[in-house]
């Protein structure tokens, strides 16, 4: 089992940047593919980005491609989401999630496949 804690959210003006962190504790972090997703009240969860166990493969949703970057540091048991050129429509609670897998080079964009979730961090982008 792995325990996830997000941090780094806050209030930022449109065009600004934030870096979210998701710290993991528990079993071997490098055994997990990781994802970031977001949710606003009354809406479905939205996939944002995913990263393979090694960090060598990543995938970003079209809505954030070119602005957000997912990365990980397995030595620090942490996955990051660098968010640049933020827009008001990026306002949401951002969550990280983990899924254990034996496949090292793949990521997973299906949110229902993930087993462990953090508590979320609020990101608010003002216009």
Short mmCIF file of N, CA, C and O in Angstrom, two decimals:
data_model
loop_
_atom_site.label_atom_id
_atom_site.label_comp_id
_atom_site.label_asym_id
_atom_site.label_seq_id
_atom_site.Cartn_x
_atom_site.Cartn_y
_atom_site.Cartn_z
N UNK A 1 0.84 -1.19 0.00
CA UNK A 1 0.00 0.00 0.00
C UNK A 1 0.88 1.24 0.00
O UNK A 1 2.00 1.23 0.50
N UNK A 2 0.36 2.34 -0.58
CA UNK A 2 1.12 3.58 -0.62
C UNK A 2 0.20 4.71 -0.17
O UNK A 2 -1.00 4.72 -0.45
N UNK A 3 0.77 5.65 0.54
CA UNK A 3 0.04 6.82 1.02
C UNK A 3 0.54 8.04 0.27
O UNK A 3 1.76 8.25 0.17
N UNK A 4 -0.39 8.85 -0.27
CA UNK A 4 -0.04 9.97 -1.13
C UNK A 4 -0.49 11.28 -0.50
O UNK A 4 -1.63 11.38 -0.03
N UNK A 5 0.39 12.27 -0.54
CA UNK A 5 0.05 13.59 -0.01
C UNK A 5 0.46 14.65 -1.02
O UNK A 5 1.66 14.79 -1.33
N UNK A 6 -0.52 15.40 -1.52
CA UNK A 6 -0.26 16.48 -2.47
C UNK A 6 0.02 17.79 -1.74
O UNK A 6 -0.48 18.02 -0.63
N UNK A 7 0.77 18.64 -2.39
CA UNK A 7 1.04 19.98 -1.87
C UNK A 7 1.38 20.88 -3.05
O UNK A 7 1.61 20.41 -4.17
N UNK A 8 1.41 22.18 -2.77
CA UNK A 8 1.83 23.14 -3.79
C UNK A 8 0.71 23.93 -4.43
O UNK A 8 0.98 24.82 -5.25
N UNK A 9 -0.52 23.60 -4.11
CA UNK A 9 -1.62 24.36 -4.67
C UNK A 9 -1.70 25.75 -4.09
O UNK A 9 -0.98 26.10 -3.15
N UNK A 10 -2.58 26.57 -4.68
CA UNK A 10 -2.74 27.92 -4.18
C UNK A 10 -3.48 28.78 -5.17
O UNK A 10 -4.08 28.28 -6.13
N UNK A 11 -3.43 30.08 -4.93
CA UNK A 11 -4.08 31.07 -5.78
C UNK A 11 -3.02 31.74 -6.64
O UNK A 11 -1.99 32.20 -6.13
N UNK A 12 -3.27 31.81 -7.94
CA UNK A 12 -2.31 32.39 -8.86
C UNK A 12 -3.07 33.14 -9.95
O UNK A 12 -4.22 32.78 -10.27
N UNK A 13 -2.47 34.17 -10.48
CA UNK A 13 -3.10 34.91 -11.57
C UNK A 13 -2.94 34.16 -12.89
O UNK A 13 -1.98 33.38 -13.06
N UNK A 14 -3.85 34.41 -13.80
CA UNK A 14 -3.74 33.81 -15.13
C UNK A 14 -2.39 34.14 -15.74
O UNK A 14 -1.90 35.28 -15.63
N UNK A 15 -1.79 33.14 -16.37
CA UNK A 15 -0.46 33.30 -16.93
C UNK A 15 0.65 32.90 -15.99
O UNK A 15 1.81 32.78 -16.42
N UNK A 16 0.32 32.70 -14.74
CA UNK A 16 1.31 32.33 -13.75
C UNK A 16 1.63 30.85 -13.74
O UNK A 16 1.14 30.08 -14.58
N UNK A 17 2.45 30.45 -12.77
CA UNK A 17 2.92 29.07 -12.67
C UNK A 17 2.79 28.56 -11.25
O UNK A 17 2.84 29.33 -10.28
N UNK A 18 2.62 27.26 -11.15
CA UNK A 18 2.66 26.55 -9.88
C UNK A 18 3.32 25.20 -10.12
O UNK A 18 3.24 24.65 -11.23
N UNK A 19 3.94 24.66 -9.07
CA UNK A 19 4.43 23.29 -9.15
C UNK A 19 3.80 22.49 -8.03
O UNK A 19 3.99 22.80 -6.85
N UNK A 20 3.06 21.48 -8.41
CA UNK A 20 2.46 20.58 -7.44
C UNK A 20 3.41 19.42 -7.16
O UNK A 20 4.13 18.96 -8.05
N UNK A 21 3.38 18.97 -5.92
CA UNK A 21 4.17 17.80 -5.52
C UNK A 21 3.23 16.76 -4.93
O UNK A 21 2.23 17.09 -4.30
N UNK A 22 3.60 15.53 -5.10
CA UNK A 22 2.86 14.41 -4.50
C UNK A 22 3.90 13.48 -3.88
O UNK A 22 4.65 12.81 -4.60
N UNK A 23 3.93 13.48 -2.57
CA UNK A 23 4.89 12.66 -1.84
C UNK A 23 4.26 11.33 -1.48
O UNK A 23 3.13 11.28 -0.97
N UNK A 24 5.01 10.27 -1.72
CA UNK A 24 4.50 8.92 -1.47
C UNK A 24 5.27 8.25 -0.34
O UNK A 24 6.48 8.42 -0.22
N UNK A 25 4.57 7.52 0.47
CA UNK A 25 5.20 6.71 1.50
C UNK A 25 4.58 5.32 1.47
O UNK A 25 3.45 5.14 1.02
N UNK A 26 5.34 4.39 1.97
CA UNK A 26 4.83 3.03 1.96
C UNK A 26 5.73 2.14 1.14
O UNK A 26 6.95 2.18 1.28
N UNK A 27 5.14 1.39 0.23
CA UNK A 27 5.92 0.45 -0.55
C UNK A 27 6.74 1.16 -1.62
O UNK A 27 6.66 2.35 -1.80
N UNK A 28 7.53 0.45 -2.34
CA UNK A 28 8.50 0.99 -3.28
C UNK A 28 7.83 1.88 -4.32
O UNK A 28 7.04 1.42 -5.13
N UNK A 29 8.18 3.14 -4.28
CA UNK A 29 7.55 4.13 -5.14
C UNK A 29 7.78 3.80 -6.61
O UNK A 29 6.90 4.01 -7.44
N UNK A 30 8.93 3.29 -6.93
CA UNK A 30 9.25 3.01 -8.33
C UNK A 30 8.46 1.85 -8.91
O UNK A 30 8.57 1.56 -10.10
N UNK A 31 7.63 1.21 -8.12
CA UNK A 31 6.76 0.15 -8.61
C UNK A 31 5.45 0.67 -9.15
O UNK A 31 4.63 -0.10 -9.65
N UNK A 32 5.25 1.98 -9.04
CA UNK A 32 3.95 2.57 -9.35
C UNK A 32 4.02 3.49 -10.56
O UNK A 32 4.92 4.33 -10.67
N UNK A 33 3.05 3.34 -11.46
CA UNK A 33 2.80 4.41 -12.41
C UNK A 33 1.97 5.45 -11.67
O UNK A 33 1.20 5.12 -10.75
N UNK A 34 2.13 6.70 -12.07
CA UNK A 34 1.49 7.79 -11.36
C UNK A 34 0.70 8.66 -12.33
O UNK A 34 1.02 8.75 -13.52
N UNK A 35 -0.31 9.29 -11.80
CA UNK A 35 -1.10 10.19 -12.61
C UNK A 35 -1.50 11.42 -11.81
O UNK A 35 -1.53 11.38 -10.57
N UNK A 36 -1.77 12.49 -12.50
CA UNK A 36 -2.43 13.67 -11.95
C UNK A 36 -3.79 13.80 -12.63
O UNK A 36 -3.91 13.58 -13.84
N UNK A 37 -4.78 14.14 -11.84
CA UNK A 37 -6.09 14.40 -12.37
C UNK A 37 -6.66 15.60 -11.63
O UNK A 37 -6.08 16.06 -10.64
N UNK A 38 -7.77 16.12 -12.12
CA UNK A 38 -8.38 17.26 -11.46
C UNK A 38 -9.89 17.14 -11.49
O UNK A 38 -10.45 16.42 -12.32
N UNK A 39 -10.51 17.85 -10.59
CA UNK A 39 -11.97 17.82 -10.51
C UNK A 39 -12.49 19.15 -10.00
O UNK A 39 -11.92 19.72 -9.05
N UNK A 40 -13.55 19.62 -10.62
CA UNK A 40 -14.27 20.79 -10.14
C UNK A 40 -15.67 20.34 -9.72
O UNK A 40 -16.17 19.33 -10.21
N UNK A 41 -16.29 21.09 -8.82
CA UNK A 41 -17.61 20.67 -8.31
C UNK A 41 -18.62 20.48 -9.45
O UNK A 41 -18.73 21.30 -10.35
N UNK A 42 -19.32 19.36 -9.38
CA UNK A 42 -20.35 19.08 -10.36
C UNK A 42 -19.86 18.53 -11.68
O UNK A 42 -20.66 18.28 -12.59
N UNK A 43 -18.55 18.33 -11.78
CA UNK A 43 -18.00 17.81 -13.04
C UNK A 43 -17.31 16.48 -12.80
O UNK A 43 -16.91 16.14 -11.68
N UNK A 44 -17.13 15.75 -13.89
CA UNK A 44 -16.40 14.48 -13.84
C UNK A 44 -14.92 14.75 -13.56
O UNK A 44 -14.39 15.82 -13.86
N UNK A 45 -14.28 13.74 -13.00
CA UNK A 45 -12.82 13.82 -12.87
C UNK A 45 -12.20 13.92 -14.27
O UNK A 45 -12.68 13.29 -15.22
N UNK A 46 -11.14 14.68 -14.36
CA UNK A 46 -10.48 14.89 -15.65
C UNK A 46 -9.03 14.45 -15.57
O UNK A 46 -8.28 14.93 -14.71
N UNK A 47 -8.65 13.55 -16.43
CA UNK A 47 -7.25 13.13 -16.52
C UNK A 47 -6.40 14.31 -16.95
O UNK A 47 -6.76 15.06 -17.86
N UNK A 48 -5.23 14.46 -16.31
CA UNK A 48 -4.33 15.56 -16.65
C UNK A 48 -3.03 15.03 -17.26
O UNK A 48 -2.62 15.45 -18.34
N UNK A 49 -2.37 14.10 -16.55
CA UNK A 49 -1.09 13.60 -17.04
C UNK A 49 -0.77 12.29 -16.34
O UNK A 49 -1.26 12.02 -15.24
N UNK A 50 0.08 11.49 -16.97
CA UNK A 50 0.51 10.22 -16.39
C UNK A 50 1.99 10.00 -16.71
O UNK A 50 2.52 10.54 -17.69
N UNK A 51 2.63 9.18 -15.88
CA UNK A 51 4.06 8.93 -16.04
C UNK A 51 4.36 7.49 -15.68
O UNK A 51 3.76 6.91 -14.78
N UNK A 52 5.30 6.92 -16.42
CA UNK A 52 5.69 5.53 -16.18
C UNK A 52 6.51 5.40 -14.91
O UNK A 52 6.90 6.39 -14.29
N UNK A 53 6.81 4.18 -14.55
CA UNK A 53 7.56 3.91 -13.33
C UNK A 53 8.92 4.60 -13.32
O UNK A 53 9.34 5.16 -12.32
N UNK A 54 9.59 4.55 -14.44
CA UNK A 54 10.94 5.13 -14.50
C UNK A 54 10.92 6.62 -14.79
O UNK A 54 11.93 7.30 -14.59
N UNK A 55 9.79 7.11 -15.27
CA UNK A 55 9.70 8.52 -15.68
C UNK A 55 10.05 8.74 -17.13
O UNK A 55 9.97 9.86 -17.62
N UNK A 56 10.41 7.68 -17.83
CA UNK A 56 10.82 7.82 -19.21
C UNK A 56 9.69 8.01 -20.19
O UNK A 56 9.91 8.48 -21.31
N UNK A 57 8.49 7.65 -19.79
CA UNK A 57 7.32 7.82 -20.66
C UNK A 57 6.28 8.66 -19.94
O UNK A 57 5.96 8.39 -18.78
N UNK A 58 5.77 9.65 -20.66
CA UNK A 58 4.74 10.51 -20.09
C UNK A 58 3.65 10.76 -21.11
O UNK A 58 3.86 10.59 -22.32
N UNK A 59 2.49 11.17 -20.60
CA UNK A 59 1.38 11.53 -21.48
C UNK A 59 0.61 12.66 -20.82
O UNK A 59 0.37 12.64 -19.61
N UNK A 60 0.26 13.65 -21.62
CA UNK A 60 -0.47 14.81 -21.11
C UNK A 60 -1.76 14.98 -21.89
O UNK A 60 -1.78 14.80 -23.12
N UNK A 61 -2.81 15.33 -21.20
CA UNK A 61 -4.08 15.61 -21.86
C UNK A 61 -3.92 16.79 -22.81
O UNK A 61 -3.10 17.69 -22.57
N UNK A 62 -4.71 16.80 -23.86
CA UNK A 62 -4.61 17.88 -24.84
C UNK A 62 -4.85 19.24 -24.21
O UNK A 62 -4.25 20.24 -24.62
N UNK A 63 -5.70 19.28 -23.19
CA UNK A 63 -6.04 20.55 -22.56
C UNK A 63 -4.87 21.18 -21.83
O UNK A 63 -4.89 22.38 -21.55
N UNK A 64 -3.84 20.40 -21.52
CA UNK A 64 -2.70 20.94 -20.78
C UNK A 64 -1.38 20.77 -21.52
O UNK A 64 -0.34 21.26 -21.06
N UNK A 65 -1.43 20.10 -22.66
CA UNK A 65 -0.20 19.82 -23.40
C UNK A 65 0.50 21.12 -23.77
O UNK A 65 -0.12 22.07 -24.24
N UNK A 66 1.81 21.15 -23.53
CA UNK A 66 2.59 22.34 -23.82
C UNK A 66 2.62 23.34 -22.68
O UNK A 66 3.41 24.28 -22.70
N UNK A 67 1.75 23.14 -21.68
CA UNK A 67 1.73 24.05 -20.52
C UNK A 67 2.10 23.32 -19.23
O UNK A 67 2.75 23.91 -18.37
N UNK A 68 1.68 22.06 -19.09
CA UNK A 68 1.95 21.29 -17.88
C UNK A 68 2.97 20.20 -18.20
O UNK A 68 3.00 19.66 -19.31
N UNK A 69 3.76 19.85 -17.20
CA UNK A 69 4.73 18.77 -17.35
C UNK A 69 4.75 17.91 -16.11
O UNK A 69 4.96 18.42 -15.00
N UNK A 70 4.53 16.62 -16.31
CA UNK A 70 4.63 15.67 -15.20
C UNK A 70 6.05 15.12 -15.15
O UNK A 70 6.69 14.88 -16.20
N UNK A 71 6.55 14.92 -13.94
CA UNK A 71 7.87 14.32 -13.77
C UNK A 71 7.88 13.60 -12.43
O UNK A 71 6.96 13.75 -11.63
N UNK A 72 8.93 12.85 -12.19
CA UNK A 72 9.04 12.14 -10.92
C UNK A 72 10.50 12.03 -10.52
O UNK A 72 11.40 12.01 -11.37
N UNK A 73 10.70 11.91 -9.22
CA UNK A 73 12.01 11.66 -8.66
C UNK A 73 11.87 10.45 -7.74
O UNK A 73 11.37 10.58 -6.61
N UNK A 74 12.27 9.30 -8.22
CA UNK A 74 12.06 8.07 -7.44
C UNK A 74 12.93 8.04 -6.19
O UNK A 74 12.59 7.39 -5.21
N UNK A 75 14.04 8.76 -6.21
CA UNK A 75 14.88 8.82 -5.01
C UNK A 75 14.19 9.60 -3.90
O UNK A 75 14.48 9.38 -2.72
N UNK A 76 13.31 10.51 -4.28
CA UNK A 76 12.58 11.32 -3.29
C UNK A 76 11.14 10.86 -3.11
O UNK A 76 10.37 11.51 -2.40
N UNK A 77 10.76 9.78 -3.80
CA UNK A 77 9.39 9.25 -3.70
C UNK A 77 8.35 10.33 -4.00
O UNK A 77 7.33 10.44 -3.30
N UNK A 78 8.60 11.11 -5.03
CA UNK A 78 7.75 12.26 -5.32
C UNK A 78 7.48 12.36 -6.82
O UNK A 78 8.38 12.15 -7.63
N UNK A 79 6.24 12.71 -7.13
CA UNK A 79 5.87 13.05 -8.50
C UNK A 79 5.44 14.51 -8.51
O UNK A 79 4.88 15.02 -7.54
N UNK A 80 5.75 15.18 -9.61
CA UNK A 80 5.51 16.61 -9.72
C UNK A 80 4.59 16.92 -10.90
O UNK A 80 4.50 16.16 -11.85
N UNK A 81 3.96 18.07 -10.81
CA UNK A 81 3.23 18.61 -11.95
C UNK A 81 3.60 20.09 -12.04
O UNK A 81 3.17 20.89 -11.22
N UNK A 82 4.43 20.41 -13.02
CA UNK A 82 4.77 21.80 -13.28
C UNK A 82 3.70 22.40 -14.18
O UNK A 82 3.47 21.90 -15.27
N UNK A 83 3.08 23.46 -13.70
CA UNK A 83 1.98 24.08 -14.43
C UNK A 83 2.36 25.50 -14.79
O UNK A 83 2.57 26.33 -13.90
N UNK A 84 2.47 25.76 -16.07
CA UNK A 84 2.81 27.09 -16.58
C UNK A 84 1.65 27.64 -17.39
O UNK A 84 0.75 26.90 -17.80
N UNK A 85 1.68 28.93 -17.62
CA UNK A 85 0.65 29.59 -18.44
C UNK A 85 -0.75 29.20 -17.97
O UNK A 85 -1.62 28.84 -18.78
N UNK A 86 -0.96 29.29 -16.70
CA UNK A 86 -2.22 28.85 -16.13
C UNK A 86 -3.38 29.72 -16.60
O UNK A 86 -3.24 30.92 -16.82
N UNK A 87 -4.54 29.06 -16.75
CA UNK A 87 -5.76 29.71 -17.20
C UNK A 87 -6.83 29.55 -16.13
O UNK A 87 -6.79 28.59 -15.35
N UNK A 88 -7.81 30.43 -16.11
CA UNK A 88 -8.90 30.27 -15.13
C UNK A 88 -9.57 28.90 -15.21
O UNK A 88 -9.98 28.36 -14.17
N UNK A 89 -9.64 28.33 -16.38
CA UNK A 89 -10.28 27.02 -16.52
C UNK A 89 -9.44 25.88 -15.95
O UNK A 89 -9.91 24.74 -15.89
N UNK A 90 -8.23 26.17 -15.51
CA UNK A 90 -7.42 25.17 -14.81
C UNK A 90 -7.79 25.08 -13.33
O UNK A 90 -7.28 24.20 -12.62
N UNK A 91 -8.62 25.99 -12.86
CA UNK A 91 -9.05 25.97 -11.47
C UNK A 91 -9.74 24.65 -11.14
O UNK A 91 -10.68 24.25 -11.82
N UNK A 92 -9.26 23.98 -10.10
CA UNK A 92 -9.79 22.66 -9.73
C UNK A 92 -9.04 22.16 -8.50
O UNK A 92 -8.04 22.75 -8.08
N UNK A 93 -9.54 21.08 -7.94
CA UNK A 93 -8.77 20.32 -6.97
C UNK A 93 -7.96 19.30 -7.76
O UNK A 93 -8.51 18.56 -8.57
N UNK A 94 -6.67 19.30 -7.52
CA UNK A 94 -5.77 18.40 -8.22
C UNK A 94 -5.39 17.24 -7.29
O UNK A 94 -5.02 17.45 -6.13
N UNK A 95 -5.47 16.05 -7.86
CA UNK A 95 -5.15 14.84 -7.12
C UNK A 95 -4.04 14.07 -7.84
O UNK A 95 -3.96 14.08 -9.07
N UNK A 96 -3.25 13.37 -7.05
CA UNK A 96 -2.36 12.38 -7.65
C UNK A 96 -2.90 10.99 -7.28
O UNK A 96 -3.63 10.83 -6.29
N UNK A 97 -2.54 10.03 -8.09
CA UNK A 97 -2.97 8.66 -7.85
C UNK A 97 -1.87 7.70 -8.30
O UNK A 97 -1.05 8.05 -9.16
N UNK A 98 -1.90 6.51 -7.73
CA UNK A 98 -0.85 5.52 -8.00
C UNK A 98 -1.45 4.17 -8.34
O UNK A 98 -2.50 3.78 -7.82
N UNK A 99 -0.75 3.47 -9.21
CA UNK A 99 -1.16 2.12 -9.58
C UNK A 99 0.11 1.26 -9.67
O UNK A 99 1.04 1.62 -10.39
N UNK A 100 0.12 0.17 -8.94
CA UNK A 100 1.27 -0.71 -8.97
C UNK A 100 1.25 -1.53 -10.25
O UNK A 100 0.20 -2.04 -10.66
N UNK A 101 2.41 -1.65 -10.87
CA UNK A 101 2.50 -2.43 -12.10
C UNK A 101 3.89 -3.02 -12.23
O UNK A 101 4.86 -2.47 -11.74
N UNK A 102 3.96 -4.14 -12.93
CA UNK A 102 5.26 -4.75 -13.18
C UNK A 102 5.86 -4.25 -14.48
O UNK A 102 7.01 -4.59 -14.80
N UNK A 103 5.12 -3.47 -15.24
CA UNK A 103 5.59 -2.98 -16.54
C UNK A 103 6.27 -1.62 -16.36
O UNK A 103 5.64 -0.66 -15.96
N UNK A 104 7.55 -1.55 -16.70
CA UNK A 104 8.32 -0.37 -16.37
C UNK A 104 8.17 0.76 -17.37
O UNK A 104 8.37 1.91 -17.02
N UNK A 105 7.82 0.47 -18.60
CA UNK A 105 7.86 1.51 -19.63
C UNK A 105 6.54 2.11 -20.01
O UNK A 105 6.48 2.92 -20.94
N UNK A 106 5.49 1.76 -19.30
CA UNK A 106 4.16 2.21 -19.71
C UNK A 106 3.54 3.13 -18.66
O UNK A 106 3.91 3.11 -17.49
N UNK A 107 2.58 3.93 -19.11
CA UNK A 107 1.77 4.72 -18.21
C UNK A 107 0.32 4.29 -18.41
O UNK A 107 0.02 3.44 -19.26
N UNK A 108 -0.57 4.84 -17.65
CA UNK A 108 -1.99 4.46 -17.72
C UNK A 108 -2.84 5.72 -17.64
O UNK A 108 -2.71 6.48 -16.70
N UNK A 109 -3.70 5.91 -18.64
CA UNK A 109 -4.55 7.10 -18.65
C UNK A 109 -5.96 6.82 -18.15
O UNK A 109 -6.78 7.75 -18.09
N UNK A 110 -6.23 5.57 -17.79
CA UNK A 110 -7.57 5.21 -17.30
C UNK A 110 -7.63 5.40 -15.79
O UNK A 110 -7.05 4.63 -15.03
N UNK A 111 -8.34 6.43 -15.37
CA UNK A 111 -8.35 6.79 -13.95
C UNK A 111 -8.91 5.67 -13.08
O UNK A 111 -8.50 5.51 -11.92
N UNK A 112 -9.83 4.89 -13.61
CA UNK A 112 -10.42 3.81 -12.81
C UNK A 112 -9.43 2.69 -12.51
O UNK A 112 -9.70 1.84 -11.67
N UNK A 113 -8.30 2.69 -13.20
CA UNK A 113 -7.29 1.65 -12.95
C UNK A 113 -6.45 1.94 -11.71
O UNK A 113 -5.75 1.06 -11.23
N UNK A 114 -6.52 3.15 -11.22
CA UNK A 114 -5.64 3.54 -10.12
C UNK A 114 -6.22 3.13 -8.77
O UNK A 114 -7.42 3.20 -8.54
N UNK A 115 -5.31 2.70 -7.89
CA UNK A 115 -5.73 2.10 -6.63
C UNK A 115 -5.60 3.03 -5.43
O UNK A 115 -6.31 2.86 -4.43
N UNK A 116 -4.67 3.95 -5.49
CA UNK A 116 -4.37 4.80 -4.34
C UNK A 116 -4.46 6.27 -4.76
O UNK A 116 -3.98 6.65 -5.83
N UNK A 117 -5.06 7.06 -3.87
CA UNK A 117 -5.36 8.46 -4.19
C UNK A 117 -4.93 9.35 -3.04
O UNK A 117 -5.05 8.97 -1.87
N UNK A 118 -4.49 10.54 -3.38
CA UNK A 118 -4.22 11.53 -2.36
C UNK A 118 -5.48 12.29 -1.99
O UNK A 118 -6.56 12.03 -2.52
N UNK A 119 -5.32 13.27 -1.10
CA UNK A 119 -6.47 14.03 -0.60
C UNK A 119 -6.77 15.25 -1.44
O UNK A 119 -7.83 15.88 -1.29
N UNK A 120 -5.84 15.62 -2.32
CA UNK A 120 -6.06 16.73 -3.23
C UNK A 120 -5.49 18.04 -2.74
O UNK A 120 -5.31 18.25 -1.54
N UNK A 121 -5.21 18.92 -3.69
CA UNK A 121 -4.76 20.28 -3.38
C UNK A 121 -5.46 21.24 -4.32
O UNK A 121 -5.57 20.98 -5.52
N UNK A 122 -5.95 22.33 -3.76
CA UNK A 122 -6.75 23.29 -4.53
C UNK A 122 -5.85 24.20 -5.35
O UNK A 122 -4.89 24.78 -4.80
N UNK A 123 -6.17 24.36 -6.61
CA UNK A 123 -5.53 25.33 -7.48
C UNK A 123 -6.60 26.29 -7.97
O UNK A 123 -7.60 25.86 -8.54
N UNK A 124 -6.38 27.57 -7.74
CA UNK A 124 -7.32 28.60 -8.17
C UNK A 124 -6.57 29.59 -9.04
O UNK A 124 -5.58 30.17 -8.60
N UNK A 125 -7.06 29.80 -10.25
CA UNK A 125 -6.44 30.72 -11.19
C UNK A 125 -7.40 31.88 -11.41
O UNK A 125 -8.51 31.68 -11.90
N UNK A 126 -6.97 33.06 -11.05
CA UNK A 126 -7.83 34.24 -11.20
C UNK A 126 -7.56 34.91 -12.55
O UNK A 126 -6.44 34.89 -13.06
N UNK A 127 -8.60 35.51 -13.09
CA UNK A 127 -8.47 36.16 -14.40
C UNK A 127 -8.05 37.60 -14.26
O UNK A 127 -8.02 38.17 -13.17
#
